[in-house]
Amino acid sequence: MAENNNQKNNQNKTQDVNQLIKVRNEKLANLQAEGKDPFQITKYDQTYHTDEAKSEYIELEEKLLAGKDMPDTEGMDEAEAKQVKKAAYDERRAIMDANPIQVSIAGRMMSKRVMGKASFCNVQDKNGNIQVFVSRDELGTDNYAAFKKLDVGDIVGVTGYVFRTMMGEISVHADNVTLLSKSLQVLPEKFHGLTNTDIRYRQRYLDLIMNEDVKKTFIARSKVISSIRKFLDEKGFMEVETPMLVENAGGAAARPFETHYNSLDEDVKLRISLELYLKRLIVGGLERVYEIGRVFRNEGLDTRHNPEFTLMELYQAYTDYNGMMDLTEEMFRFLAQEVCGTTTIPYGEYEIDLGKPFERITMVDAVKKYAGVDWAEIKTDEDAKVIAKEKNVEFEDHHKKGDILNLFFETYCEEQLIQPTFVMDHPIEISPLTKKKPEDPEYVERFELFITAREMCNAYSELNDPIDQRERFKAQDALADAGDEEANHTDEDFLNALSVGMPPTGGIGYGIDRLVMLLTNSPAIRDVILFPTLKSLS
């Protein structure tokens, strides 16, 4: 019975919405018949945003009303208090109205209250919203009648002067309201907001209109990216652009998307990384380069992964992974201060402290600390498989000792790393582009930064030995031949570049989406990508 009632309510709601849409279309048709088609308007002179109008009015109040505070009416009876407050308000209002701030604002009408000869509406623009007072005496009978026919969701332009109501709300006293664009759809009900996550992601435009916090998240995302550029530019890095369509998608362990280039009649791939082309530029002598760009990985969807995402990679000649750790620590503090105004930021139930030195621990020590397994005692691939079975760590037949060490780390350690932690010195098996540690060639000079149990970046002392690199590519080719769809392949042009000579270099890749998640306290990657990948409804 309850299910039938819900279905009936949904049908009635759909019918109601359809009727409202029909009425809106009729209103548009009437406007067009009267020669007042809003869609023929091509521009509007917007002189203020809502926040600018409010802040300028407050500044003028502080200047003109100094010493004229609202009176204390405690102890007065209600009628007397009301009279005293009104007299004080009228005095303050007269002073301000004699020095009016004339504004022209534009935005979406989010609410409307019609009360006979006077009405209120709320106009929202990119920076906020402001109340608008509209009266028949000010607009005239015809224009006021036209205003009353406007719908919530319509985009309007308003001219008038700023004032503060008796209730204390800064508002615009309108002398003209212009319909700039007719909304033919019905916005979600304002009180309940837009809460359906599927609709929010598919129709982000509605999400941005209805949810102020969502808009703030994407404003913060933009600031993160501009702040990264500011930080790196000041350190002498050069921003570059490299190809998205490539013959050989290398630089990461990921399955690429494939497509066909019609003009050349060649199959190509979408890049999975920025690394190999940026290193070519280091060979070319640019010394410090970075790129912020989209990469594409043919993998699953979850709260941390989207198949297309934004990656920032940088490479610096004449430094190593220790230099990259120092740079990363400095940059994360800078971004937190720029975007959040503090280096101590909330994330879920945690307070993340980016101000103190980040912990540094090797992968072997992390596994010893959190899994209770001393990898120094694991001598062979078979030893590693035995201990993995004992500890219920799943592995595949082709996995070697280093692969299994990484599986132990993922199983036992990642979830423990809430505060910023550099995990260093990865096994060579999972690091085909990284320099070996001179004192222990089973491991490489690589680190990953973990915060809130998530990998935030990945960095190397870059391998610049073309002979060693060829051997590692061969090992990756063998994995690919064995069925590993995420293995790298030999890139002859990249090997040729290394043969020309690449200086000692430190490199790092940052997932911008996860970084924005951290700095905006967002639980899922879809919350920080304007248009995330979703399964088609058809």
Coordinates of C-alpha atoms in Angstrom, one line a residue:
M1 CA 0.0 0.0 0.0
A2 CA 2.8 2.4 0.9
E3 CA 4.6 1.7 -2.4
N4 CA 1.4 2.4 -4.3
N5 CA 0.9 5.7 -2.4
N6 CA 4.5 6.7 -3.2
Q7 CA 4.0 5.9 -6.9
K8 CA 0.8 8.0 -6.9
N9 CA 2.5 10.9 -5.2
N10 CA 5.3 10.8 -7.7
Q11 CA 2.8 10.8 -10.6
N12 CA 1.0 13.7 -9.1
K13 CA 4.3 15.6 -8.6
T14 CA 5.3 15.0 -12.2
Q15 CA 1.9 16.2 -13.4
D16 CA 2.3 19.3 -11.3
V17 CA 5.7 20.0 -12.6
N18 CA 4.6 19.5 -16.2
Q19 CA 1.7 22.0 -15.6
L20 CA 4.2 24.5 -14.3
I21 CA 6.5 24.1 -17.3
K22 CA 3.5 24.5 -19.6
V23 CA 2.6 27.8 -17.8
R24 CA 6.2 29.0 -18.2
N25 CA 6.2 28.3 -21.9
E26 CA 2.9 30.2 -22.2
K27 CA 4.4 33.2 -20.4
L28 CA 7.3 33.2 -22.8
A29 CA 5.0 32.9 -25.8
N30 CA 3.0 35.9 -24.5
L31 CA 6.2 38.0 -24.0
Q32 CA 7.3 37.2 -27.5
A33 CA 3.9 38.1 -29.0
E34 CA 4.2 41.5 -27.2
G35 CA 7.6 42.1 -28.6
K36 CA 9.4 41.5 -25.3
D37 CA 11.3 38.3 -26.1
P38 CA 14.0 38.1 -23.3
F39 CA 16.2 35.8 -25.5
Q40 CA 16.8 38.7 -27.9
I41 CA 18.6 40.7 -25.2
T42 CA 22.3 40.4 -25.9
K43 CA 24.0 42.2 -23.0
Y44 CA 23.3 43.8 -19.6
D45 CA 25.4 46.5 -17.8
Q46 CA 26.2 44.7 -14.6
T47 CA 28.1 47.2 -12.4
Y48 CA 28.2 45.3 -9.1
H49 CA 28.1 41.7 -7.8
T50 CA 26.0 41.1 -4.8
D51 CA 28.9 40.8 -2.3
E52 CA 30.4 44.0 -3.6
A53 CA 27.2 45.9 -3.1
K54 CA 26.9 44.7 0.5
S55 CA 30.6 45.3 1.4
E56 CA 30.5 48.9 -0.1
Y57 CA 27.3 49.7 1.8
I58 CA 28.8 48.4 5.1
E59 CA 31.9 50.6 4.6
L60 CA 29.7 53.6 3.9
E61 CA 27.6 52.9 7.0
E62 CA 30.7 52.7 9.2
K63 CA 31.8 56.1 7.9
L64 CA 28.4 58.0 7.9
L65 CA 26.8 56.4 10.9
A66 CA 29.7 56.5 13.3
G67 CA 28.3 57.2 16.8
K68 CA 24.7 56.6 15.7
D69 CA 24.2 53.0 17.0
M70 CA 20.7 51.6 17.3
P71 CA 19.4 52.5 20.8
D72 CA 19.2 50.1 23.7
T73 CA 15.4 49.5 24.4
E74 CA 15.8 47.1 27.3
G75 CA 13.2 48.0 30.0
M76 CA 10.9 49.8 27.7
D77 CA 7.4 48.5 26.9
E78 CA 6.8 47.0 23.5
A79 CA 5.1 50.1 22.0
E80 CA 7.7 52.5 23.2
A81 CA 10.6 50.3 22.2
K82 CA 9.1 50.0 18.7
Q83 CA 8.7 53.7 18.4
V84 CA 12.3 54.4 19.6
K85 CA 13.7 51.9 17.2
K86 CA 11.7 53.2 14.3
A87 CA 12.9 56.8 14.9
A88 CA 16.5 55.7 15.1
Y89 CA 16.1 53.6 11.9
D90 CA 14.5 56.5 10.1
E91 CA 17.4 58.8 11.1
R92 CA 20.0 56.3 10.0
R93 CA 18.1 55.5 6.8
A94 CA 17.8 59.2 5.9
I95 CA 21.5 59.7 6.2
M96 CA 22.3 56.7 4.0
D97 CA 19.6 57.5 1.4
A98 CA 21.1 61.0 1.0
N99 CA 24.3 59.3 -0.1
P100 CA 22.9 56.4 -2.2
I101 CA 25.0 53.6 -3.7
Q102 CA 23.5 53.1 -7.1
V103 CA 23.9 49.5 -8.4
S104 CA 23.1 47.4 -11.3
I105 CA 23.1 43.7 -10.5
A106 CA 22.2 40.6 -12.5
G107 CA 21.5 37.0 -11.5
R108 CA 19.0 34.3 -11.0
M109 CA 15.9 34.9 -9.0
M110 CA 15.8 32.3 -6.2
S111 CA 12.7 33.3 -4.3
K112 CA 9.8 35.8 -4.6
R113 CA 7.2 37.1 -2.1
V114 CA 4.4 39.2 -3.6
M115 CA 2.6 41.4 -1.1
G116 CA 0.1 43.6 -2.8
K117 CA 1.8 46.9 -3.8
A118 CA 5.3 45.8 -2.6
S119 CA 7.3 42.6 -3.1
F120 CA 10.6 41.0 -2.2
C121 CA 12.8 38.7 -4.2
N122 CA 16.3 37.2 -3.8
V123 CA 18.8 37.5 -6.6
Q124 CA 21.8 35.1 -6.7
D125 CA 25.0 35.7 -8.8
K126 CA 28.4 34.0 -8.8
N127 CA 29.5 35.7 -5.6
G128 CA 26.4 35.4 -3.4
N129 CA 22.9 36.7 -3.2
I130 CA 21.0 39.8 -2.1
Q131 CA 17.4 40.7 -1.3
V132 CA 15.6 43.1 -3.7
F133 CA 12.6 45.3 -2.7
V134 CA 10.2 46.0 -5.5
S135 CA 7.3 48.4 -5.3
R136 CA 4.5 49.4 -7.6
D137 CA 5.0 53.1 -6.8
E138 CA 8.7 52.9 -7.9
L139 CA 8.3 50.6 -11.0
G140 CA 4.9 51.8 -12.2
T141 CA 1.7 49.7 -12.6
D142 CA 2.7 47.9 -15.9
N143 CA 6.3 47.1 -14.9
Y144 CA 5.1 45.9 -11.5
A145 CA 2.5 43.6 -13.1
A146 CA 5.3 42.2 -15.3
F147 CA 7.5 41.6 -12.3
K148 CA 4.7 39.6 -10.6
K149 CA 4.6 37.3 -13.6
L150 CA 8.3 36.4 -13.2
D151 CA 9.2 32.9 -12.0
V152 CA 11.7 31.6 -9.6
G153 CA 14.7 30.6 -11.8
D154 CA 14.4 33.5 -14.2
I155 CA 17.5 35.5 -14.8
V156 CA 17.0 39.2 -14.1
G157 CA 18.8 42.5 -14.1
V158 CA 18.0 45.0 -11.3
T159 CA 18.9 48.6 -11.0
G160 CA 18.4 50.6 -7.8
Y161 CA 20.1 51.8 -4.6
V162 CA 21.3 49.8 -1.6
F163 CA 19.6 50.1 1.8
R164 CA 19.2 48.2 5.0
T165 CA 15.7 47.1 6.0
M166 CA 14.2 47.6 9.5
M167 CA 15.1 43.9 10.1
G168 CA 18.7 44.6 9.3
E169 CA 19.0 43.0 5.9
I170 CA 21.1 44.8 3.3
S171 CA 18.9 45.0 0.1
V172 CA 18.5 46.7 -3.2
H173 CA 15.5 49.2 -3.6
A174 CA 14.7 48.5 -7.2
D175 CA 13.8 51.2 -9.7
N176 CA 13.8 48.7 -12.6
V177 CA 13.7 45.0 -13.1
T178 CA 14.5 43.5 -16.5
L179 CA 13.9 39.9 -17.5
L180 CA 17.1 38.8 -19.2
S181 CA 16.4 35.0 -19.7
K182 CA 13.3 33.0 -19.1
S183 CA 13.7 29.8 -17.1
L184 CA 11.4 27.2 -18.7
Q185 CA 12.3 24.5 -16.2
V186 CA 11.3 24.3 -12.5
L187 CA 14.1 24.5 -10.0
P188 CA 14.3 21.9 -7.2
E189 CA 12.4 23.0 -4.1
K190 CA 14.7 25.4 -2.3
F191 CA 13.9 24.3 1.3
H192 CA 15.0 20.7 0.7
G193 CA 17.7 21.6 -1.8
L194 CA 19.1 19.2 -4.5
T195 CA 20.1 16.1 -2.6
N196 CA 19.9 13.3 -5.2
T197 CA 23.5 12.6 -5.9
D198 CA 22.9 11.1 -9.3
I199 CA 21.0 14.2 -10.4
R200 CA 23.7 16.4 -8.8
Y201 CA 26.5 14.8 -10.8
R202 CA 24.6 14.5 -14.1
Q203 CA 23.1 18.0 -13.9
R204 CA 25.9 19.9 -12.2
Y205 CA 24.4 23.2 -13.4
L206 CA 21.4 22.6 -11.0
D207 CA 23.8 21.5 -8.3
L208 CA 25.8 24.8 -8.6
I209 CA 22.5 26.8 -8.5
M210 CA 21.0 25.1 -5.5
N211 CA 24.0 24.1 -3.3
E212 CA 26.2 27.0 -2.2
D213 CA 28.8 24.6 -0.7
V214 CA 29.2 22.9 -4.1
K215 CA 30.0 26.2 -5.8
K216 CA 32.6 27.0 -3.0
T217 CA 34.2 23.7 -3.7
F218 CA 34.8 24.4 -7.3
I219 CA 35.9 28.0 -6.6
A220 CA 38.5 26.4 -4.2
R221 CA 39.5 23.9 -6.9
S222 CA 40.3 26.8 -9.3
K223 CA 42.3 28.5 -6.6
V224 CA 44.2 25.3 -5.9
I225 CA 45.3 25.1 -9.5
S226 CA 46.2 28.8 -9.8
S227 CA 48.1 28.6 -6.5
I228 CA 50.1 25.6 -7.8
R229 CA 51.1 27.7 -10.8
K230 CA 52.0 30.6 -8.6
F231 CA 54.2 28.4 -6.4
L232 CA 56.0 26.7 -9.2
D233 CA 56.4 29.8 -11.4
E234 CA 58.1 31.6 -8.5
K235 CA 60.5 28.7 -8.2
G236 CA 61.6 29.0 -11.8
F237 CA 59.5 26.1 -13.3
M238 CA 58.1 26.5 -16.8
E239 CA 54.6 25.3 -17.7
V240 CA 54.4 23.2 -20.9
E241 CA 51.9 21.1 -22.8
T242 CA 52.5 17.6 -24.2
P243 CA 50.5 15.3 -26.4
M244 CA 47.3 13.6 -25.3
L245 CA 47.1 11.2 -28.2
V246 CA 50.2 8.9 -28.2
E247 CA 51.5 5.8 -29.8
N248 CA 52.8 4.4 -26.6
A249 CA 51.0 5.2 -23.4
G250 CA 53.7 4.9 -20.7
G251 CA 54.8 6.4 -17.5
A252 CA 52.4 4.6 -15.2
A253 CA 50.9 1.2 -14.5
A254 CA 47.4 1.6 -16.1
R255 CA 45.3 0.3 -18.9
P256 CA 44.9 3.0 -21.6
F257 CA 41.9 3.9 -23.7
E258 CA 42.5 3.2 -27.4
T259 CA 41.1 5.1 -30.4
H260 CA 41.9 5.4 -34.2
Y261 CA 43.4 8.3 -36.0
N262 CA 41.6 8.4 -39.3
S263 CA 43.9 10.8 -41.2
L264 CA 47.0 8.6 -40.4
D265 CA 45.1 5.3 -40.4
E266 CA 46.8 4.5 -37.1
D267 CA 45.6 3.2 -33.7
V268 CA 46.6 5.6 -30.9
K269 CA 46.1 5.7 -27.2
L270 CA 45.0 8.4 -24.7
R271 CA 47.9 9.2 -22.4
I272 CA 47.9 7.7 -18.9
S273 CA 50.7 9.9 -17.6
L274 CA 52.7 13.1 -18.5
E275 CA 56.1 11.6 -17.6
L276 CA 57.9 10.5 -20.7
Y277 CA 57.4 13.7 -22.7
L278 CA 58.3 15.9 -19.8
K279 CA 61.6 14.0 -19.4
R280 CA 62.3 14.6 -23.1
L281 CA 62.2 18.3 -22.2
I282 CA 64.7 17.8 -19.4
V283 CA 66.9 16.2 -21.9
G284 CA 66.4 19.3 -24.1
G285 CA 67.8 21.5 -21.4
L286 CA 64.6 23.1 -20.0
E287 CA 65.7 22.0 -16.5
R288 CA 62.4 22.7 -14.6
V289 CA 59.1 21.9 -16.3
Y290 CA 55.6 21.1 -15.2
E291 CA 52.3 20.3 -16.8
I292 CA 48.7 20.3 -15.4
G293 CA 46.5 18.2 -17.7
R294 CA 43.9 15.5 -18.2
V295 CA 45.0 11.9 -18.3
F296 CA 42.9 8.9 -19.0
R297 CA 43.0 5.4 -17.5
N298 CA 40.6 2.6 -18.5
E299 CA 39.8 1.5 -14.9
G300 CA 36.9 1.3 -12.5
L301 CA 34.9 4.0 -10.8
D302 CA 34.9 4.5 -7.0
T303 CA 35.2 7.3 -4.5
R304 CA 38.9 7.8 -5.3
H305 CA 39.0 7.0 -9.0
N306 CA 37.6 8.6 -12.2
P307 CA 38.8 7.3 -15.6
E308 CA 39.7 10.8 -16.7
F309 CA 41.3 13.0 -14.1
T310 CA 43.7 15.9 -13.7
L311 CA 47.4 15.2 -13.1
M312 CA 50.2 17.6 -12.4
E313 CA 53.7 16.4 -13.0
L314 CA 57.0 18.3 -12.6
Y315 CA 60.6 17.5 -13.3
Q316 CA 63.6 19.3 -11.9
A317 CA 67.2 18.7 -13.1
Y318 CA 70.1 18.3 -10.7
T319 CA 68.0 17.1 -7.7
D320 CA 66.7 13.7 -6.4
Y321 CA 63.7 12.4 -4.5
N322 CA 64.8 14.1 -1.3
G323 CA 64.6 17.4 -3.1
M324 CA 61.1 16.4 -4.3
M325 CA 60.1 15.6 -0.7
D326 CA 61.2 19.0 0.5
L327 CA 59.4 20.7 -2.5
T328 CA 56.2 18.7 -1.8
E329 CA 56.1 19.5 1.9
E330 CA 56.6 23.2 1.1
M331 CA 54.0 23.3 -1.6
F332 CA 51.3 21.5 0.5
R333 CA 51.7 24.0 3.3
F334 CA 51.6 26.9 0.8
L335 CA 48.4 25.6 -0.8
A336 CA 46.7 25.0 2.5
Q337 CA 47.5 28.5 3.6
E338 CA 46.4 30.0 0.3
V339 CA 43.2 28.1 -0.1
C340 CA 42.1 27.4 3.5
G341 CA 43.9 30.2 5.4
T342 CA 45.5 27.7 7.7
T343 CA 47.9 24.7 7.7
T344 CA 45.6 22.7 10.0
I345 CA 42.6 21.5 8.0
P346 CA 39.6 19.3 8.8
Y347 CA 39.0 16.1 6.8
G348 CA 36.1 13.9 7.9
E349 CA 36.7 13.1 11.5
Y350 CA 40.4 14.1 11.4
E351 CA 42.4 17.3 11.8
I352 CA 45.2 17.1 9.3
D353 CA 48.4 19.0 10.4
L354 CA 50.3 20.2 7.3
G355 CA 52.3 22.6 9.4
K356 CA 54.7 20.2 11.2
P357 CA 57.4 18.1 9.4
F358 CA 55.9 15.2 7.5
E359 CA 56.8 11.7 8.7
R360 CA 59.3 9.8 6.5
I361 CA 59.3 6.0 6.6
T362 CA 60.5 3.3 4.2
M363 CA 58.1 0.8 2.8
V364 CA 60.0 -2.0 4.5
D365 CA 59.8 -0.3 7.9
A366 CA 56.1 0.5 7.4
V367 CA 55.4 -3.2 6.7
K368 CA 57.4 -4.2 9.8
K369 CA 55.6 -1.6 11.9
Y370 CA 52.0 -2.3 10.8
A371 CA 52.1 -5.9 9.5
G372 CA 54.7 -7.3 11.9
V373 CA 56.7 -8.8 9.0
D374 CA 60.4 -8.0 8.7
W375 CA 61.1 -8.0 4.9
A376 CA 64.8 -8.1 5.5
E377 CA 64.3 -11.8 6.4
I378 CA 62.4 -12.5 3.1
K379 CA 65.1 -13.7 0.7
T380 CA 63.3 -15.2 -2.3
D381 CA 60.1 -14.9 -4.2
E382 CA 59.0 -18.2 -2.7
D383 CA 59.6 -16.9 0.8
A384 CA 57.4 -13.9 0.0
K385 CA 54.6 -16.1 -1.3
V386 CA 54.7 -18.3 1.8
I387 CA 54.4 -15.4 4.2
A388 CA 51.6 -13.9 2.0
K389 CA 49.6 -17.1 2.3
E390 CA 50.1 -17.1 6.1
K391 CA 48.9 -13.5 6.3
N392 CA 46.1 -13.9 3.8
V393 CA 47.5 -11.4 1.4
E394 CA 46.3 -12.3 -2.1
F395 CA 48.8 -12.3 -5.0
E396 CA 49.1 -13.6 -8.5
D397 CA 51.5 -16.3 -9.8
H398 CA 53.7 -13.8 -11.7
H399 CA 54.3 -11.6 -8.7
K400 CA 57.8 -11.3 -7.3
K401 CA 59.1 -10.5 -3.9
G402 CA 58.9 -6.8 -4.4
D403 CA 55.3 -7.0 -5.8
I404 CA 54.2 -8.9 -2.7
L405 CA 55.9 -6.3 -0.4
N406 CA 53.8 -3.7 -2.0
L407 CA 50.7 -5.9 -1.5
F408 CA 51.5 -6.1 2.2
F409 CA 51.9 -2.4 2.3
E410 CA 48.5 -1.8 0.6
T411 CA 46.8 -4.4 2.9
Y412 CA 48.2 -3.4 6.3
C413 CA 49.7 0.1 6.1
E414 CA 47.8 2.5 3.9
E415 CA 44.8 2.8 6.2
Q416 CA 47.1 3.7 9.1
L417 CA 48.6 6.7 7.3
I418 CA 46.2 9.6 8.3
Q419 CA 48.7 12.4 8.9
P420 CA 51.1 13.4 6.1
T421 CA 53.6 10.5 5.6
F422 CA 56.3 10.0 3.0
V423 CA 56.6 6.3 2.3
M424 CA 60.0 5.8 0.7
D425 CA 62.2 3.2 -1.1
H426 CA 59.9 1.1 -3.1
P427 CA 60.8 -2.3 -4.6
I428 CA 62.3 -2.2 -8.1
E429 CA 59.6 -4.5 -9.5
I430 CA 56.9 -1.8 -9.2
S431 CA 59.1 1.1 -10.2
P432 CA 60.3 0.7 -13.8
L433 CA 61.3 4.3 -14.3
T434 CA 63.2 5.0 -11.1
K435 CA 66.9 5.0 -10.0
K436 CA 68.1 2.1 -7.9
K437 CA 69.4 2.8 -4.4
P438 CA 73.1 2.5 -4.8
E439 CA 73.5 0.7 -1.5
D440 CA 70.6 -1.7 -2.1
P441 CA 69.6 -2.3 -5.8
E442 CA 66.5 -4.3 -4.9
Y443 CA 64.9 -0.9 -4.0
V444 CA 64.6 2.4 -5.7
E445 CA 64.7 6.1 -4.8
R446 CA 60.9 6.6 -4.8
F447 CA 58.3 7.9 -2.4
E448 CA 54.6 8.3 -2.2
L449 CA 52.9 10.8 0.1
F450 CA 50.0 9.5 2.0
I451 CA 47.4 11.7 3.8
T452 CA 44.0 10.4 5.1
A453 CA 45.1 6.9 4.0
R454 CA 45.2 8.0 0.4
E455 CA 48.1 8.4 -2.0
M456 CA 48.5 12.1 -2.8
C457 CA 51.6 12.0 -5.0
N458 CA 54.3 9.7 -6.4
A459 CA 57.9 10.8 -6.9
Y460 CA 61.3 9.4 -8.1
S461 CA 64.9 10.0 -8.5
E462 CA 64.4 9.6 -12.2
L463 CA 66.2 6.8 -14.0
N464 CA 68.6 8.4 -16.6
D465 CA 70.6 5.3 -17.6
P466 CA 69.4 4.3 -21.0
I467 CA 70.9 0.8 -20.7
D468 CA 69.2 0.1 -17.4
Q469 CA 66.0 1.6 -18.7
R470 CA 66.0 -0.7 -21.7
E471 CA 66.3 -3.7 -19.5
R472 CA 63.4 -2.6 -17.3
F473 CA 61.3 -2.0 -20.4
K474 CA 62.1 -5.6 -21.5
A475 CA 60.8 -6.8 -18.1
Q476 CA 57.6 -4.8 -18.6
D477 CA 57.2 -6.2 -22.1
A478 CA 57.4 -9.7 -20.7
L479 CA 54.7 -8.8 -18.2
A480 CA 52.5 -7.5 -21.0
D481 CA 53.1 -10.6 -23.0
A482 CA 52.0 -12.6 -20.0
G483 CA 48.7 -10.8 -19.9
D484 CA 49.3 -7.7 -17.7
E485 CA 47.3 -5.0 -19.4
E486 CA 48.8 -2.3 -17.1
A487 CA 52.4 -3.0 -17.9
N488 CA 54.6 -0.4 -19.7
H489 CA 56.0 -1.0 -23.2
T490 CA 59.4 -0.2 -24.7
D491 CA 59.4 3.4 -26.0
E492 CA 62.3 3.6 -28.4
D493 CA 62.2 7.4 -28.9
F494 CA 62.3 7.9 -25.1
L495 CA 65.3 5.5 -24.9
N496 CA 66.9 7.6 -27.7
A497 CA 66.3 10.7 -25.6
L498 CA 68.0 9.2 -22.6
S499 CA 70.9 8.1 -24.8
V500 CA 71.4 11.8 -25.7
G501 CA 71.8 12.4 -22.0
M502 CA 69.5 13.4 -19.2
P503 CA 70.9 15.0 -16.1
P504 CA 70.2 13.7 -12.6
T505 CA 66.5 14.6 -12.1
G506 CA 63.8 14.5 -9.5
G507 CA 60.2 14.1 -10.7
I508 CA 56.8 14.0 -9.1
G509 CA 53.1 13.5 -10.0
Y510 CA 50.2 15.0 -8.0
G511 CA 46.6 13.9 -8.4
I512 CA 44.9 17.3 -8.5
D513 CA 41.5 15.8 -7.7
R514 CA 42.6 14.1 -4.5
L515 CA 44.4 17.3 -3.5
V516 CA 41.2 19.3 -3.9
M517 CA 39.3 16.6 -2.0
L518 CA 41.7 17.1 0.9
L519 CA 41.6 20.9 0.9
T520 CA 37.8 21.1 0.6
N521 CA 37.0 18.2 3.0
S522 CA 35.2 16.3 0.1
P523 CA 34.6 12.6 0.6
A524 CA 34.4 11.5 -3.0
I525 CA 36.3 12.3 -6.2
R526 CA 33.0 13.0 -8.0
D527 CA 32.4 15.9 -5.6
V528 CA 35.5 17.8 -7.0
I529 CA 35.1 17.0 -10.7
L530 CA 32.5 19.2 -12.4
F531 CA 31.3 16.6 -14.8
P532 CA 32.4 13.1 -13.5
T533 CA 32.2 10.0 -15.6
L534 CA 28.8 8.3 -15.1
K535 CA 27.1 5.3 -16.7
S536 CA 24.8 6.3 -19.5
L537 CA 21.1 6.3 -18.7
S538 CA 20.2 4.9 -22.2

